[in-house]
């Protein structure tokens, strides 16, 4: 088998897909949360008539347009990769998983596309109630898109409702396929993550404006709305994560064993705060742990037991180090979000929220945390599924195309180059819009309906 620097085509295909989907996922996640935030602003504007809600909705709609566009562009290449690098995957499970992606296009994407034009271009052309309705429908469409994508992904982890004939899967019960055993937990966990990510971006943006003494009313509104969501959803995510972990233990015990770096299932498991798991020696080095706490969290019993890594053959164990460390990164950020929400709520209650500079400076720098947590969580989920691409049905090594490693390496290098250029430009656009802020632009009445990015062009040479 041809290799490049000792790396075969299967691993290169995995790296390529991981690279492209890591870029892709942050934009739909942000778009889902941001569309809901914009719809909420428009409803508040429609009910109260307060102009700052309208100004904020228009401001964040421009950012949504760029994020949505980058999400679409980065998502298109994923389907091509499945056809080129993962043809056996398509052949084996295409009958079952393909229609789920089709349903996303027929329902969510058509719904978004039908009303996205009205949302982006209809500010001066539609009555306020109609524009608000369009924004609400776009928000519902983005959430529905997440529904179908999470249904497909969850099925790959906990496949159900299918039959295998001659090595090919065929759908038997669509309700079991869609609402497979892990879907409710994955969907809820991911949707909360999208809203938390957006809330933290909104909160950080508002904090920066307050510190700079700009857009005072709009900034305070952003802080209140972002902080309110953080204070409610961050602790809720901890509870949902607990249920998700119990479900994963039931259906993918090897993944949980890797997450916990738990080797010996005959003993109660500690909660390992830090260690360096050694797959060759089958033990942890430099372990810092809390005795029995791992069992308490996962079995809700002090002396509870669950399978350890030693109970699985080495070829059936997921890569331990990335799963172990990415899980702790995700949980650490989640706990920090809870602290941000509770601290802000306390300052709000004490009427010190907008004058506590240390807090505003801290949250103003925390905007990337949600995106990092999402990426870390997906790494835990997808790497932890290995060596299966469809758990218990199709191994990753058996899902790839008969393609040369050099071919995959060349396309991977091209993806890295193009993505770095294209997404650097897109992120720069978003940065310039955030720098400009939600100010009233005398040209905006005509510019926004026809060219959503035109406001960015006028920020050239503006303050950084």
Tab-separated table of N, CA and C in Angstrom, residues 60-169:
chain	number	residue	atom	x	y	z
A	60	UNK	N	-26.494	42.661	13.096
A	60	UNK	CA	-26.134	41.246	13.179
A	60	UNK	C	-26.572	40.470	11.942
A	61	UNK	N	-27.546	40.972	11.191
A	61	UNK	CA	-27.949	40.304	9.957
A	61	UNK	C	-26.822	40.342	8.931
A	62	UNK	N	-26.079	41.450	8.876
A	62	UNK	CA	-24.946	41.526	7.951
A	62	UNK	C	-23.881	40.492	8.316
A	63	UNK	N	-23.640	40.320	9.595
A	63	UNK	CA	-22.667	39.318	10.039
A	63	UNK	C	-23.191	37.913	9.750
A	64	UNK	N	-24.484	37.726	9.962
A	64	UNK	CA	-25.096	36.438	9.648
A	64	UNK	C	-24.936	36.102	8.171
A	65	UNK	N	-25.080	37.092	7.294
A	65	UNK	CA	-24.969	36.842	5.856
A	65	UNK	C	-23.603	36.290	5.493
A	66	UNK	N	-22.558	36.868	6.059
A	66	UNK	CA	-21.202	36.390	5.763
A	66	UNK	C	-20.988	34.998	6.341
A	67	UNK	N	-21.410	34.788	7.586
A	67	UNK	CA	-21.242	33.491	8.226
A	67	UNK	C	-22.015	32.406	7.486
A	68	UNK	N	-23.227	32.722	7.091
A	68	UNK	CA	-24.053	31.750	6.364
A	68	UNK	C	-23.399	31.392	5.034
A	69	UNK	N	-22.882	32.398	4.329
A	69	UNK	CA	-22.246	32.143	3.036
A	69	UNK	C	-21.023	31.252	3.196
A	70	UNK	N	-20.207	31.518	4.203
A	70	UNK	CA	-19.021	30.687	4.409
A	70	UNK	C	-19.401	29.276	4.828
A	71	UNK	N	-20.503	29.129	5.565
A	71	UNK	CA	-20.972	27.796	5.923
A	71	UNK	C	-21.412	26.999	4.714
A	72	UNK	N	-22.106	27.664	3.776
A	72	UNK	CA	-22.550	26.982	2.556
A	72	UNK	C	-21.351	26.570	1.709
A	73	UNK	N	-20.431	27.505	1.504
A	73	UNK	CA	-19.261	27.228	0.668
A	73	UNK	C	-18.433	26.076	1.247
A	74	UNK	N	-18.191	26.119	2.549
A	74	UNK	CA	-17.363	25.082	3.162
A	74	UNK	C	-18.084	23.744	3.244
A	75	UNK	N	-19.412	23.752	3.198
A	75	UNK	CA	-20.161	22.504	3.276
A	75	UNK	C	-20.256	21.754	1.961
A	76	UNK	N	-20.152	22.486	0.853
A	76	UNK	CA	-20.297	21.847	-0.454
A	76	UNK	C	-19.218	20.798	-0.682
A	77	UNK	N	-17.988	21.107	-0.271
A	77	UNK	CA	-16.875	20.196	-0.569
A	77	UNK	C	-16.981	18.892	0.203
A	78	UNK	N	-17.734	18.883	1.298
A	78	UNK	CA	-17.836	17.662	2.091
A	78	UNK	C	-18.485	16.537	1.296
A	79	UNK	N	-19.524	16.877	0.539
A	79	UNK	CA	-20.196	15.843	-0.249
A	79	UNK	C	-19.288	15.305	-1.345
A	80	UNK	N	-18.443	16.167	-1.910
A	80	UNK	CA	-17.501	15.684	-2.926
A	80	UNK	C	-16.466	14.751	-2.324
A	81	UNK	N	-16.028	15.042	-1.108
A	81	UNK	CA	-15.062	14.166	-0.457
A	81	UNK	C	-15.642	12.780	-0.215
A	82	UNK	N	-16.926	12.734	0.133
A	82	UNK	CA	-17.561	11.428	0.345
A	82	UNK	C	-17.532	10.627	-0.942
A	83	UNK	N	-17.749	11.291	-2.081
A	83	UNK	CA	-17.738	10.591	-3.360
A	83	UNK	C	-16.358	10.191	-3.829
A	84	UNK	N	-15.342	10.990	-3.503
A	84	UNK	CA	-13.998	10.701	-3.999
A	84	UNK	C	-13.184	9.849	-3.037
A	85	UNK	N	-13.180	10.212	-1.772
A	85	UNK	CA	-12.332	9.509	-0.800
A	85	UNK	C	-13.039	8.389	-0.052
A	86	UNK	N	-14.375	8.425	-0.031
A	86	UNK	CA	-15.126	7.487	0.810
A	86	UNK	C	-16.235	6.792	0.011
A	87	UNK	N	-15.881	6.280	-1.165
A	87	UNK	CA	-16.897	5.676	-2.037
A	87	UNK	C	-17.494	4.406	-1.435
A	88	UNK	N	-16.704	3.641	-0.713
A	88	UNK	CA	-17.232	2.418	-0.090
A	88	UNK	C	-18.235	2.768	1.000
A	89	UNK	N	-17.984	3.860	1.709
A	89	UNK	CA	-18.940	4.373	2.700
A	89	UNK	C	-20.276	4.664	2.023
A	90	UNK	N	-20.226	5.345	0.880
A	90	UNK	CA	-21.454	5.671	0.153
A	90	UNK	C	-22.173	4.420	-0.322
A	91	UNK	N	-21.377	3.442	-0.774
A	91	UNK	CA	-21.980	2.215	-1.292
A	91	UNK	C	-22.680	1.425	-0.201
A	92	UNK	N	-22.066	1.333	0.965
A	92	UNK	CA	-22.600	0.485	2.026
A	92	UNK	C	-23.795	1.127	2.718
A	93	UNK	N	-23.728	2.404	3.031
A	93	UNK	CA	-24.794	3.011	3.839
A	93	UNK	C	-25.543	4.122	3.108
A	94	UNK	N	-25.271	4.295	1.816
A	94	UNK	CA	-25.948	5.370	1.077
A	94	UNK	C	-27.456	5.246	1.066
A	95	UNK	N	-27.982	4.012	1.025
A	95	UNK	CA	-29.434	3.817	1.016
A	95	UNK	C	-30.087	4.339	2.285
A	96	UNK	N	-29.336	4.303	3.373
A	96	UNK	CA	-29.901	4.648	4.679
A	96	UNK	C	-29.650	6.099	5.043
A	97	UNK	N	-28.413	6.550	4.851
A	97	UNK	CA	-28.060	7.884	5.327
A	97	UNK	C	-28.262	8.956	4.251
A	98	UNK	N	-28.216	8.542	2.980
A	98	UNK	CA	-28.386	9.520	1.898
A	98	UNK	C	-29.700	10.277	1.955
A	99	UNK	N	-30.830	9.578	2.164
A	99	UNK	CA	-32.103	10.309	2.234
A	99	UNK	C	-32.156	11.344	3.358
A	100	UNK	N	-31.427	11.135	4.457
A	100	UNK	CA	-31.444	12.121	5.537
A	100	UNK	C	-30.857	13.452	5.076
A	101	UNK	N	-29.771	13.382	4.291
A	101	UNK	CA	-29.215	14.604	3.725
A	101	UNK	C	-30.171	15.209	2.695
A	102	UNK	N	-30.874	14.327	1.964
A	102	UNK	CA	-31.875	14.825	1.026
A	102	UNK	C	-33.013	15.539	1.723
A	103	UNK	N	-33.451	14.999	2.868
A	103	UNK	CA	-34.512	15.651	3.629
A	103	UNK	C	-34.065	17.022	4.123
A	104	UNK	N	-32.778	17.135	4.464
A	104	UNK	CA	-32.289	18.445	4.897
A	104	UNK	C	-32.432	19.462	3.770
A	105	UNK	N	-32.072	19.059	2.559
A	105	UNK	CA	-32.180	19.973	1.424
A	105	UNK	C	-33.640	20.303	1.135
A	106	UNK	N	-34.499	19.284	1.137
A	106	UNK	CA	-35.901	19.484	0.767
A	106	UNK	C	-36.686	20.274	1.804
A	107	UNK	N	-36.267	20.216	3.039
A	107	UNK	CA	-37.018	20.926	4.086
A	107	UNK	C	-36.249	22.146	4.575
A	108	UNK	N	-35.148	21.903	5.277
A	108	UNK	CA	-34.443	23.002	5.931
A	108	UNK	C	-33.819	23.974	4.933
A	109	UNK	N	-33.053	23.441	3.975
A	109	UNK	CA	-32.330	24.344	3.087
A	109	UNK	C	-33.273	25.106	2.175
A	110	UNK	N	-34.303	24.456	1.662
A	110	UNK	CA	-35.283	25.171	0.845
A	110	UNK	C	-36.004	26.230	1.670
A	111	UNK	N	-36.307	25.900	2.930
A	111	UNK	CA	-36.975	26.866	3.802
A	111	UNK	C	-36.069	28.075	4.046
A	112	UNK	N	-34.803	27.808	4.329
A	112	UNK	CA	-33.863	28.907	4.546
A	112	UNK	C	-33.715	29.746	3.288
A	113	UNK	N	-33.502	29.070	2.153
A	113	UNK	CA	-33.254	29.798	0.912
A	113	UNK	C	-34.460	30.622	0.490
A	114	UNK	N	-35.660	30.111	0.736
A	114	UNK	CA	-36.866	30.818	0.319
A	114	UNK	C	-37.049	32.119	1.073
A	115	UNK	N	-36.689	32.150	2.335
A	115	UNK	CA	-36.935	33.333	3.149
A	115	UNK	C	-35.664	34.117	3.467
A	116	UNK	N	-34.494	33.550	3.109
A	116	UNK	CA	-33.252	34.261	3.376
A	116	UNK	C	-33.173	35.560	2.585
A	117	UNK	N	-33.641	35.532	1.336
A	117	UNK	CA	-33.640	36.745	0.528
A	117	UNK	C	-34.481	37.840	1.155
A	118	UNK	N	-35.647	37.455	1.663
A	118	UNK	CA	-36.505	38.447	2.321
A	118	UNK	C	-35.840	38.998	3.573
A	119	UNK	N	-35.139	38.131	4.300
A	119	UNK	CA	-34.465	38.566	5.525
A	119	UNK	C	-33.316	39.527	5.216
A	120	UNK	N	-32.521	39.211	4.188
A	120	UNK	CA	-31.350	40.024	3.887
A	120	UNK	C	-31.692	41.289	3.105
A	121	UNK	N	-32.631	41.196	2.180
A	121	UNK	CA	-32.871	42.290	1.244
A	121	UNK	C	-34.197	43.009	1.446
A	122	UNK	N	-34.983	42.584	2.448
A	122	UNK	CA	-36.336	43.112	2.557
A	122	UNK	C	-36.550	44.197	3.582
A	123	UNK	N	-35.453	44.754	4.150
A	123	UNK	CA	-35.628	45.740	5.213
A	123	UNK	C	-36.454	46.948	4.769
A	124	UNK	N	-36.234	47.419	3.564
A	124	UNK	CA	-36.958	48.596	3.079
A	124	UNK	C	-38.069	48.237	2.113
A	125	UNK	N	-38.326	46.952	1.949
A	125	UNK	CA	-39.306	46.516	0.954
A	125	UNK	C	-40.493	45.774	1.560
A	126	UNK	N	-40.356	45.297	2.784
A	126	UNK	CA	-41.425	44.512	3.406
A	126	UNK	C	-41.952	45.212	4.647
A	127	UNK	N	-43.220	44.987	4.989
A	127	UNK	CA	-43.721	45.487	6.276
A	127	UNK	C	-42.946	44.849	7.421
A	128	UNK	N	-42.812	45.545	8.541
A	128	UNK	CA	-42.030	44.993	9.662
A	128	UNK	C	-42.470	43.596	10.081
A	129	UNK	N	-43.785	43.336	10.132
A	129	UNK	CA	-44.232	42.031	10.591
A	129	UNK	C	-43.809	40.931	9.624
A	130	UNK	N	-43.812	41.258	8.326
A	130	UNK	CA	-43.433	40.255	7.337
A	130	UNK	C	-41.931	39.967	7.386
A	131	UNK	N	-41.141	41.017	7.585
A	131	UNK	CA	-39.700	40.807	7.692
A	131	UNK	C	-39.367	40.011	8.951
A	132	UNK	N	-40.066	40.306	10.041
A	132	UNK	CA	-39.860	39.544	11.271
A	132	UNK	C	-40.224	38.085	11.060
A	133	UNK	N	-41.320	37.829	10.375
A	133	UNK	CA	-41.729	36.454	10.086
A	133	UNK	C	-40.668	35.734	9.258
A	134	UNK	N	-40.108	36.429	8.267
A	134	UNK	CA	-39.057	35.826	7.447
A	134	UNK	C	-37.853	35.445	8.305
A	135	UNK	N	-37.475	36.317	9.245
A	135	UNK	CA	-36.333	36.030	10.114
A	135	UNK	C	-36.621	34.846	11.028
A	136	UNK	N	-37.844	34.753	11.530
A	136	UNK	CA	-38.220	33.623	12.382
A	136	UNK	C	-38.161	32.317	11.584
A	137	UNK	N	-38.624	32.348	10.349
A	137	UNK	CA	-38.614	31.144	9.524
A	137	UNK	C	-37.178	30.736	9.184
A	138	UNK	N	-36.310	31.708	8.909
A	138	UNK	CA	-34.903	31.383	8.659
A	138	UNK	C	-34.284	30.732	9.897
A	139	UNK	N	-34.597	31.279	11.073
A	139	UNK	CA	-34.083	30.691	12.310
A	139	UNK	C	-34.590	29.264	12.479
A	140	UNK	N	-35.862	29.040	12.175
A	140	UNK	CA	-36.410	27.683	12.260
A	140	UNK	C	-35.745	26.769	11.240
A	141	UNK	N	-35.455	27.317	10.042
A	141	UNK	CA	-34.803	26.524	9.008
A	141	UNK	C	-33.402	26.096	9.396
A	142	UNK	N	-32.656	26.998	10.010
A	142	UNK	CA	-31.300	26.625	10.441
A	142	UNK	C	-31.347	25.540	11.518
A	143	UNK	N	-32.311	25.651	12.429
A	143	UNK	CA	-32.455	24.619	13.467
A	143	UNK	C	-32.878	23.286	12.848
A	144	UNK	N	-33.758	23.346	11.838
A	144	UNK	CA	-34.192	22.125	11.164
A	144	UNK	C	-33.044	21.479	10.408
A	145	UNK	N	-32.170	22.302	9.840
A	145	UNK	CA	-30.974	21.769	9.196
A	145	UNK	C	-30.118	21.001	10.196
A	146	UNK	N	-29.946	21.596	11.383
A	146	UNK	CA	-29.216	20.896	12.437
A	146	UNK	C	-29.878	19.589	12.834
A	147	UNK	N	-31.207	19.563	12.803
A	147	UNK	CA	-31.960	18.349	13.137
A	147	UNK	C	-31.557	17.204	12.215
A	148	UNK	N	-31.556	17.445	10.905
A	148	UNK	CA	-31.273	16.365	9.964
A	148	UNK	C	-29.809	15.955	9.995
A	149	UNK	N	-28.911	16.929	10.114
A	149	UNK	CA	-27.498	16.594	10.168
A	149	UNK	C	-27.186	15.776	11.418
A	150	UNK	N	-27.767	16.180	12.560
A	150	UNK	CA	-27.522	15.432	13.792
A	150	UNK	C	-28.186	14.061	13.752
A	151	UNK	N	-29.326	13.951	13.054
A	151	UNK	CA	-29.950	12.636	12.908
A	151	UNK	C	-29.035	11.694	12.135
A	152	UNK	N	-28.450	12.194	11.047
A	152	UNK	CA	-27.542	11.364	10.246
A	152	UNK	C	-26.287	10.999	11.032
A	153	UNK	N	-25.706	11.984	11.697
A	153	UNK	CA	-24.494	11.713	12.456
A	153	UNK	C	-24.756	10.765	13.624
A	154	UNK	N	-25.881	10.961	14.308
A	154	UNK	CA	-26.206	10.099	15.437
A	154	UNK	C	-26.418	8.661	14.985
A	155	UNK	N	-27.025	8.499	13.804
A	155	UNK	CA	-27.236	7.143	13.293
A	155	UNK	C	-25.907	6.424	13.085
A	156	UNK	N	-24.878	7.157	12.687
A	156	UNK	CA	-23.568	6.550	12.499
A	156	UNK	C	-22.978	6.063	13.826
A	157	UNK	N	-23.404	6.646	14.930
A	157	UNK	CA	-22.923	6.235	16.246
A	157	UNK	C	-23.800	5.140	16.847
A	158	UNK	N	-25.101	5.263	16.661
A	158	UNK	CA	-26.023	4.267	17.217
A	158	UNK	C	-27.008	3.849	16.127
A	159	UNK	N	-26.536	3.083	15.133
A	159	UNK	CA	-27.399	2.717	14.006
A	159	UNK	C	-28.582	1.867	14.440
A	160	UNK	N	-29.740	2.170	13.864
A	160	UNK	CA	-30.975	1.439	14.183
A	160	UNK	C	-31.908	1.520	12.976
A	161	UNK	N	-32.896	0.629	12.943
A	161	UNK	CA	-33.933	0.687	11.914
A	161	UNK	C	-33.463	0.300	10.526
A	162	UNK	N	-32.480	-0.584	10.419
A	162	UNK	CA	-31.941	-0.963	9.108
A	162	UNK	C	-31.707	-2.468	9.064
A	163	UNK	N	-31.504	-2.970	7.871
A	163	UNK	CA	-31.129	-4.366	7.662
A	163	UNK	C	-29.934	-4.396	6.724
A	164	UNK	N	-29.126	-5.447	6.822
A	164	UNK	CA	-27.946	-5.599	5.971
A	164	UNK	C	-28.161	-6.801	5.057
A	165	UNK	N	-28.055	-6.539	3.767
A	165	UNK	CA	-28.160	-7.611	2.775
A	165	UNK	C	-26.982	-7.492	1.811
A	166	UNK	N	-26.204	-8.563	1.710
A	166	UNK	CA	-25.021	-8.590	0.844
A	166	UNK	C	-24.058	-7.452	1.176
A	167	UNK	N	-23.950	-7.138	2.463
A	167	UNK	CA	-23.012	-6.110	2.898
A	167	UNK	C	-23.496	-4.695	2.707
A	168	UNK	N	-24.749	-4.501	2.279
A	168	UNK	CA	-25.310	-3.169	2.034
A	168	UNK	C	-26.450	-2.935	3.016
A	169	UNK	N	-26.502	-1.736	3.619
A	169	UNK	CA	-27.586	-1.428	4.557
A	169	UNK	C	-28.807	-0.937	3.797
